[in-house]
PDB file of C-alpha atoms in Angstrom:
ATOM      1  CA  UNK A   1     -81.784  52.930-115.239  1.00 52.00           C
ATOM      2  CA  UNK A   2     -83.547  56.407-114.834  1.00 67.00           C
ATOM      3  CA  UNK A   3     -87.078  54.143-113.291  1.00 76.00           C
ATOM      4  CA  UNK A   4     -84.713  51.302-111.098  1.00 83.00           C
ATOM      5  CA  UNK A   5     -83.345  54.448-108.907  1.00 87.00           C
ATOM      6  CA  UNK A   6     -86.608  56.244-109.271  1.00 90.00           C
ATOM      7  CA  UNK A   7     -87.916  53.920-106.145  1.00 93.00           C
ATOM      8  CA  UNK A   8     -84.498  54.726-103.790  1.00 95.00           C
ATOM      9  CA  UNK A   9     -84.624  58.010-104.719  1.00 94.00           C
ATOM     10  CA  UNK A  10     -87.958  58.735-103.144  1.00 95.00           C
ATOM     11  CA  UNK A  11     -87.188  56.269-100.286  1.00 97.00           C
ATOM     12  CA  UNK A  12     -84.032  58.759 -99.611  1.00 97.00           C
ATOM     13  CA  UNK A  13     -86.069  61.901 -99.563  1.00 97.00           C
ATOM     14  CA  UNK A  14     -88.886  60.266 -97.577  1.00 98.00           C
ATOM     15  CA  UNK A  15     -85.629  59.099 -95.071  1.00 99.00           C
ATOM     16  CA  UNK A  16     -84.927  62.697 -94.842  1.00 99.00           C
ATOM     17  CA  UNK A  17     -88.201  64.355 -94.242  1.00 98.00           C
ATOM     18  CA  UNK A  18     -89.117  61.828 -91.463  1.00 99.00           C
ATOM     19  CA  UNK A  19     -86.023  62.326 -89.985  1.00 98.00           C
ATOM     20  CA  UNK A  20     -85.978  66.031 -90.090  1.00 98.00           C
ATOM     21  CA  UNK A  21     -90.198  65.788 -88.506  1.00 97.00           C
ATOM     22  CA  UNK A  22     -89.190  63.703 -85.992  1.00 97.00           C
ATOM     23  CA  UNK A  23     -86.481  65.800 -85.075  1.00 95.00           C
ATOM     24  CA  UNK A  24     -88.553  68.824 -85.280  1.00 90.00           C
ATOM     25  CA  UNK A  25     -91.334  66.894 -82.815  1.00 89.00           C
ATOM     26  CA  UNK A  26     -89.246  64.966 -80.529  1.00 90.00           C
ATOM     27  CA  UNK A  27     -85.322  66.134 -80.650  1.00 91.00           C
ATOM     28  CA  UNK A  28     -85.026  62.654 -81.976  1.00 94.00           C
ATOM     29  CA  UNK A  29     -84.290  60.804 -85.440  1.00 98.00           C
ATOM     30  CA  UNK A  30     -84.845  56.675 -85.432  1.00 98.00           C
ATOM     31  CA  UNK A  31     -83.058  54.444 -86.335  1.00 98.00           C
ATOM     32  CA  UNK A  32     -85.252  53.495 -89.202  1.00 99.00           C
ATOM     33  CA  UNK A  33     -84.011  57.220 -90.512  1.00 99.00           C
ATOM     34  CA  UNK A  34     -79.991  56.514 -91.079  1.00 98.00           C
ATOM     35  CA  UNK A  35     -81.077  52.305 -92.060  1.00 98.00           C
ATOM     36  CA  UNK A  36     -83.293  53.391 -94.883  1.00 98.00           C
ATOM     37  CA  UNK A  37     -81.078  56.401 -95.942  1.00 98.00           C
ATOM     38  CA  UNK A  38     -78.046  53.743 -96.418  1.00 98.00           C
ATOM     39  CA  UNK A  39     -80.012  50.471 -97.505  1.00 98.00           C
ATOM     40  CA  UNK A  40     -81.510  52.845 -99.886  1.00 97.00           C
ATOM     41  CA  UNK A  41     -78.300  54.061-101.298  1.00 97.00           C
ATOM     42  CA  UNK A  42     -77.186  50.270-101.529  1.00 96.00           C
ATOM     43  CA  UNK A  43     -80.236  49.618-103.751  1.00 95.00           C
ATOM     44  CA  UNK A  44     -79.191  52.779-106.063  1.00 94.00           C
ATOM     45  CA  UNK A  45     -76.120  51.682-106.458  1.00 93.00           C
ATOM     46  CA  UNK A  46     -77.561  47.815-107.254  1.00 92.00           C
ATOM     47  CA  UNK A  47     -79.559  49.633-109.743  1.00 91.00           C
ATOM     48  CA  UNK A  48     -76.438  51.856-111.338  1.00 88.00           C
ATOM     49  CA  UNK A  49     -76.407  54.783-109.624  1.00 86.00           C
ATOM     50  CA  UNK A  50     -72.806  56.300-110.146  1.00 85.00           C
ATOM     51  CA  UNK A  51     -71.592  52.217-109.706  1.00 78.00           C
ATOM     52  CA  UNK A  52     -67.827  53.544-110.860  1.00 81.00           C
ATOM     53  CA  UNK A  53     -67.840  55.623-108.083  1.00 90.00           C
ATOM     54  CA  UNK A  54     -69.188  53.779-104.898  1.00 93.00           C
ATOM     55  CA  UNK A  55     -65.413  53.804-102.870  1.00 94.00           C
ATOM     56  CA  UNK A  56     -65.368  57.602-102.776  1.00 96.00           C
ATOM     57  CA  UNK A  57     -68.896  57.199-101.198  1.00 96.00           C
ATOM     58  CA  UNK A  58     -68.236  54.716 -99.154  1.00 96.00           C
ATOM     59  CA  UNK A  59     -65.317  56.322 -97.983  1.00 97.00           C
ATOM     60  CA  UNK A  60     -67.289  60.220 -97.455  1.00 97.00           C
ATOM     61  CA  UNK A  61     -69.485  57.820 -95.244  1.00 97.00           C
ATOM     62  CA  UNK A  62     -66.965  56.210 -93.389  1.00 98.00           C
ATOM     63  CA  UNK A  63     -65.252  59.837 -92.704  1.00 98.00           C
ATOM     64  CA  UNK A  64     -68.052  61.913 -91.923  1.00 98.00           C
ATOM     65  CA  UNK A  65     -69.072  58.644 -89.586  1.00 98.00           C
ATOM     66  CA  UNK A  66     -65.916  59.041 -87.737  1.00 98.00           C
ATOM     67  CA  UNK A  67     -66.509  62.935 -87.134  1.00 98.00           C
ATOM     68  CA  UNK A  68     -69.477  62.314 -86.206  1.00 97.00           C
ATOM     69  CA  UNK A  69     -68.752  59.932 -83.535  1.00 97.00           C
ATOM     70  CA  UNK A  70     -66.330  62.271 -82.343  1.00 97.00           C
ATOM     71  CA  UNK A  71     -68.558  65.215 -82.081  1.00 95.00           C
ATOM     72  CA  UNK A  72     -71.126  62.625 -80.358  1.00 96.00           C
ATOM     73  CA  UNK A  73     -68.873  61.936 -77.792  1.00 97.00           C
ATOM     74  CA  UNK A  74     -67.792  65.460 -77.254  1.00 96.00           C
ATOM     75  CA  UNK A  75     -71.423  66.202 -76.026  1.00 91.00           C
ATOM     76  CA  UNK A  76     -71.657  68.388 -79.144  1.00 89.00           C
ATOM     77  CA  UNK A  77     -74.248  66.537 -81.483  1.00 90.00           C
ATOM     78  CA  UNK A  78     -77.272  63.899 -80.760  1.00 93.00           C
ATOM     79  CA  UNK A  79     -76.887  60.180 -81.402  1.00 95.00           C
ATOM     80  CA  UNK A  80     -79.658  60.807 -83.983  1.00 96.00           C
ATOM     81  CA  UNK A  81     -77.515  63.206 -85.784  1.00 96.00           C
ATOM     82  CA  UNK A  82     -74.166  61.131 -85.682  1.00 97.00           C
ATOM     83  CA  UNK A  83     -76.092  58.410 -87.778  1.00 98.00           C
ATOM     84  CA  UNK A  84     -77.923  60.243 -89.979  1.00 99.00           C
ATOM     85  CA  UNK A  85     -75.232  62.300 -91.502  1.00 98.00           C
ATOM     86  CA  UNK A  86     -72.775  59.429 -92.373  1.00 98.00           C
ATOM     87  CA  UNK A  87     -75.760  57.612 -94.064  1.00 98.00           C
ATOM     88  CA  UNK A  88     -76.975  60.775 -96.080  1.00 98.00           C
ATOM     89  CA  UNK A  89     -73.377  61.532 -97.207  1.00 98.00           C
ATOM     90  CA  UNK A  90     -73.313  58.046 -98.993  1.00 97.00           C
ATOM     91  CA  UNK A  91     -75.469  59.761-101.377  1.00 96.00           C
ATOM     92  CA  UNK A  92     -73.643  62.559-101.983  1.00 96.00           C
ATOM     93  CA  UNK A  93     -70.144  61.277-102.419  1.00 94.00           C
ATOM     94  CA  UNK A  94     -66.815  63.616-101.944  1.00 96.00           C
ATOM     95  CA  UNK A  95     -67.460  65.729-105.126  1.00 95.00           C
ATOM     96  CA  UNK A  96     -70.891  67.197-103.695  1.00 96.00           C
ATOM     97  CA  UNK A  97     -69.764  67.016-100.274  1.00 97.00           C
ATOM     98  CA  UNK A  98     -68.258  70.665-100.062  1.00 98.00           C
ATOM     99  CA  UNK A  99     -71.822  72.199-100.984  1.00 98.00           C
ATOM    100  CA  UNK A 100     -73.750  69.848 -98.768  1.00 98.00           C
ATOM    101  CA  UNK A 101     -72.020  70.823 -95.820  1.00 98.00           C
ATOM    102  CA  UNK A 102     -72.456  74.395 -96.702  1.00 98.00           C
ATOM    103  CA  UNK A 103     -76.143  74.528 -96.881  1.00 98.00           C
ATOM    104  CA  UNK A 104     -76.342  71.640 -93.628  1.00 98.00           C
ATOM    105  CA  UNK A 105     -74.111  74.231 -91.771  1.00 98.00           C
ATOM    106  CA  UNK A 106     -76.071  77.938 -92.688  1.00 98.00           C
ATOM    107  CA  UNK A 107     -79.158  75.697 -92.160  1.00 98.00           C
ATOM    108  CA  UNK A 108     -77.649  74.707 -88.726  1.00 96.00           C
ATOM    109  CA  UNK A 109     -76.764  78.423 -88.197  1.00 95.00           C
ATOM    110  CA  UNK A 110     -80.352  79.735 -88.538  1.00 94.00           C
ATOM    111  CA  UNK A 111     -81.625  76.769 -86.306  1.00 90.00           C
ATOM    112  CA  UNK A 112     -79.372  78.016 -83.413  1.00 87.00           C
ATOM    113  CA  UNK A 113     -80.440  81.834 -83.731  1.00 87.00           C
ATOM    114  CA  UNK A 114     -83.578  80.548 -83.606  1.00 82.00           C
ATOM    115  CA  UNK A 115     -82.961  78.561 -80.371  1.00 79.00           C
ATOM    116  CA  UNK A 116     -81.569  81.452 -79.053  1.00 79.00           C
ATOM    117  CA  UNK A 117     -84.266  83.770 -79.728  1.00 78.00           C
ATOM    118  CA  UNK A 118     -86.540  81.399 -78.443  1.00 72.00           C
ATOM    119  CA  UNK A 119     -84.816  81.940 -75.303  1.00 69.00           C
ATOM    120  CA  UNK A 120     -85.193  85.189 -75.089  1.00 70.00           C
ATOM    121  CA  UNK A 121     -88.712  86.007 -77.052  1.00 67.00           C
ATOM    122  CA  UNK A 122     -92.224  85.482 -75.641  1.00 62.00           C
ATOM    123  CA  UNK A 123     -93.485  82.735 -78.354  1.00 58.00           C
ATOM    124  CA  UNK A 124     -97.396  83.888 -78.511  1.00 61.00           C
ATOM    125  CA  UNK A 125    -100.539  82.223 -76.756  1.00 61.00           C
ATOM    126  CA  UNK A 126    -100.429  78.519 -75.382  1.00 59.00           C
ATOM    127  CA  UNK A 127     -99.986  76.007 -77.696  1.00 53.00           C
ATOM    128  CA  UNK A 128     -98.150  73.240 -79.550  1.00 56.00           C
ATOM    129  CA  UNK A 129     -95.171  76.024 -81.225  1.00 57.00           C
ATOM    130  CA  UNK A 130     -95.146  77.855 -77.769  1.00 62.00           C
ATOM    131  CA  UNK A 131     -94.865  74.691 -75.850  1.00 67.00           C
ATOM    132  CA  UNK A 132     -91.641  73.602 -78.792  1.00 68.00           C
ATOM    133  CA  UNK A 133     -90.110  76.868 -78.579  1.00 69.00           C
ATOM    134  CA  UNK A 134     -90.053  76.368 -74.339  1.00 71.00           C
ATOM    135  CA  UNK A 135     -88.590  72.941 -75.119  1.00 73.00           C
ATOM    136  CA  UNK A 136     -85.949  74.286 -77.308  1.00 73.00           C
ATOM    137  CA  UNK A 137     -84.971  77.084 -74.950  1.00 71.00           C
ATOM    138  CA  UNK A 138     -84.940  75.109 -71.808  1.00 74.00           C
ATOM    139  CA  UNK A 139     -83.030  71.866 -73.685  1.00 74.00           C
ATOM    140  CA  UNK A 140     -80.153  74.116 -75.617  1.00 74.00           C
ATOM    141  CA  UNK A 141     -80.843  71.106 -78.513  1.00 82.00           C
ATOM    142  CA  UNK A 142     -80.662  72.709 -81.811  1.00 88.00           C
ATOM    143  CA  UNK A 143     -82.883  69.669 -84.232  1.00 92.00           C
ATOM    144  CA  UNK A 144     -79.768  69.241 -86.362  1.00 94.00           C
ATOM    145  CA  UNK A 145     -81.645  66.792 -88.418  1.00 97.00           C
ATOM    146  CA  UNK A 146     -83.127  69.092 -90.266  1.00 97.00           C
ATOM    147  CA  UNK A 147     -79.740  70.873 -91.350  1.00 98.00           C
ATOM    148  CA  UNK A 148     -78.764  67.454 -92.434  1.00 98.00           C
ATOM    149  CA  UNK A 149     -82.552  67.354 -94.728  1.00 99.00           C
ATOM    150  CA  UNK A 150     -82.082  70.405 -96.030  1.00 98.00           C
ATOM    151  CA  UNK A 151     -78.622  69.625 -97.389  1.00 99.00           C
ATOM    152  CA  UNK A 152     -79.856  66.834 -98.620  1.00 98.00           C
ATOM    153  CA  UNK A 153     -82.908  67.837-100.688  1.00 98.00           C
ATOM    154  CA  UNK A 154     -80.546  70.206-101.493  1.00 98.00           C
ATOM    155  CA  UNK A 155     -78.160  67.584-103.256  1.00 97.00           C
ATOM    156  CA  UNK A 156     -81.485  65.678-104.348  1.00 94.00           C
ATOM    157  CA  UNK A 157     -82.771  68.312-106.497  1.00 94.00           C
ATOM    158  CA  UNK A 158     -79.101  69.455-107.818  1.00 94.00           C
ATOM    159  CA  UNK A 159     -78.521  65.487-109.078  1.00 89.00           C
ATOM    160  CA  UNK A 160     -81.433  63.512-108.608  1.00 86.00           C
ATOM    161  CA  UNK A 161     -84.046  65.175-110.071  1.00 83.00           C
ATOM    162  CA  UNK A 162     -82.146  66.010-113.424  1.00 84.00           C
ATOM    163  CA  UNK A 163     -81.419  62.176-113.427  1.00 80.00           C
ATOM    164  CA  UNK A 164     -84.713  61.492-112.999  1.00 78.00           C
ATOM    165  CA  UNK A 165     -85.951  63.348-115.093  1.00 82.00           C
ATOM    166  CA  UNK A 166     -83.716  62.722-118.457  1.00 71.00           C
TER     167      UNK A 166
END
């Protein structure tokens, strides 16, 4: 079993570092980002990953989807954001869900000092990070995608690694 989820494994930390650069470069996660994060959950689970325990996934998912569509609708998160969550929590399931959040929201928390310093702070000589740190200030977008990485590399070394490797 430990080599069948080897393959989803890595497709769901690849999943989160793209989403969490292109969030970074563009205040935007694709699609692509949430649809690989779930389809490669599905091909975990096809390959044993915690199979007794898929309905308390699925259901995490479906809850943290319905949040999230709430807090997209409230103006308060991205689009980008409101898909990628949902499909990461599938993943993590309700008994890792507490500490996930945790690290996604003091994650989130540094993000937005930082967007709020780089409202107020000079950010050096001309350049790509000067020219992001304008975009930030002037936007008021926090890239909340890569709260949602964090948390879930975060997860991914707590129970995939030791998985992995034993």
């Amino acid at each position: 079993m430990t080599t069948l989820i080897l393959v989803p494994s890595l497709a769901f930390v690849a999943a989160l570092l793209d989403g969490a650069i292109c969030d970074l470069r563009a205040f935007r996660i694709p699609n692509r980002v949430p649809l690989l994060l779930a389809a490669s959950y599905a091909l975990a689970l096809a390959a044993g990953f915690d199979a007794a325990s898929w309905p308390g996934h699925l259901g995490v998912g479906a809850a943290v989807f319905a949040v999230s569509v709430l807090l997209f609708s409230l103006g308060v998160w991205g689009g980008g954001d409101a898909k990628m969550l949902p499909a990461a929590v599938l993943w993590v399931g309700p008994g890792e869900l507490p500490r996930f959040l945790l690290v996604m929201a003091l994650v989130g928390g540094a993000l937005a000092l930082l967007a709020l310093a780089a409202r107020r702070v000079p950010l050096g000589p001309e350049g790509e990070l000067r020219d992001w740190g304008r975009r930030l200030a002037i936007s008021g977008q926090v890239p909340y995608g890569v709260a949602i990485a964090c948390a879930g590399l975060d997860w991914g070394l707590a129970n995939l690694l030791p998985r992995l490797m034993g």
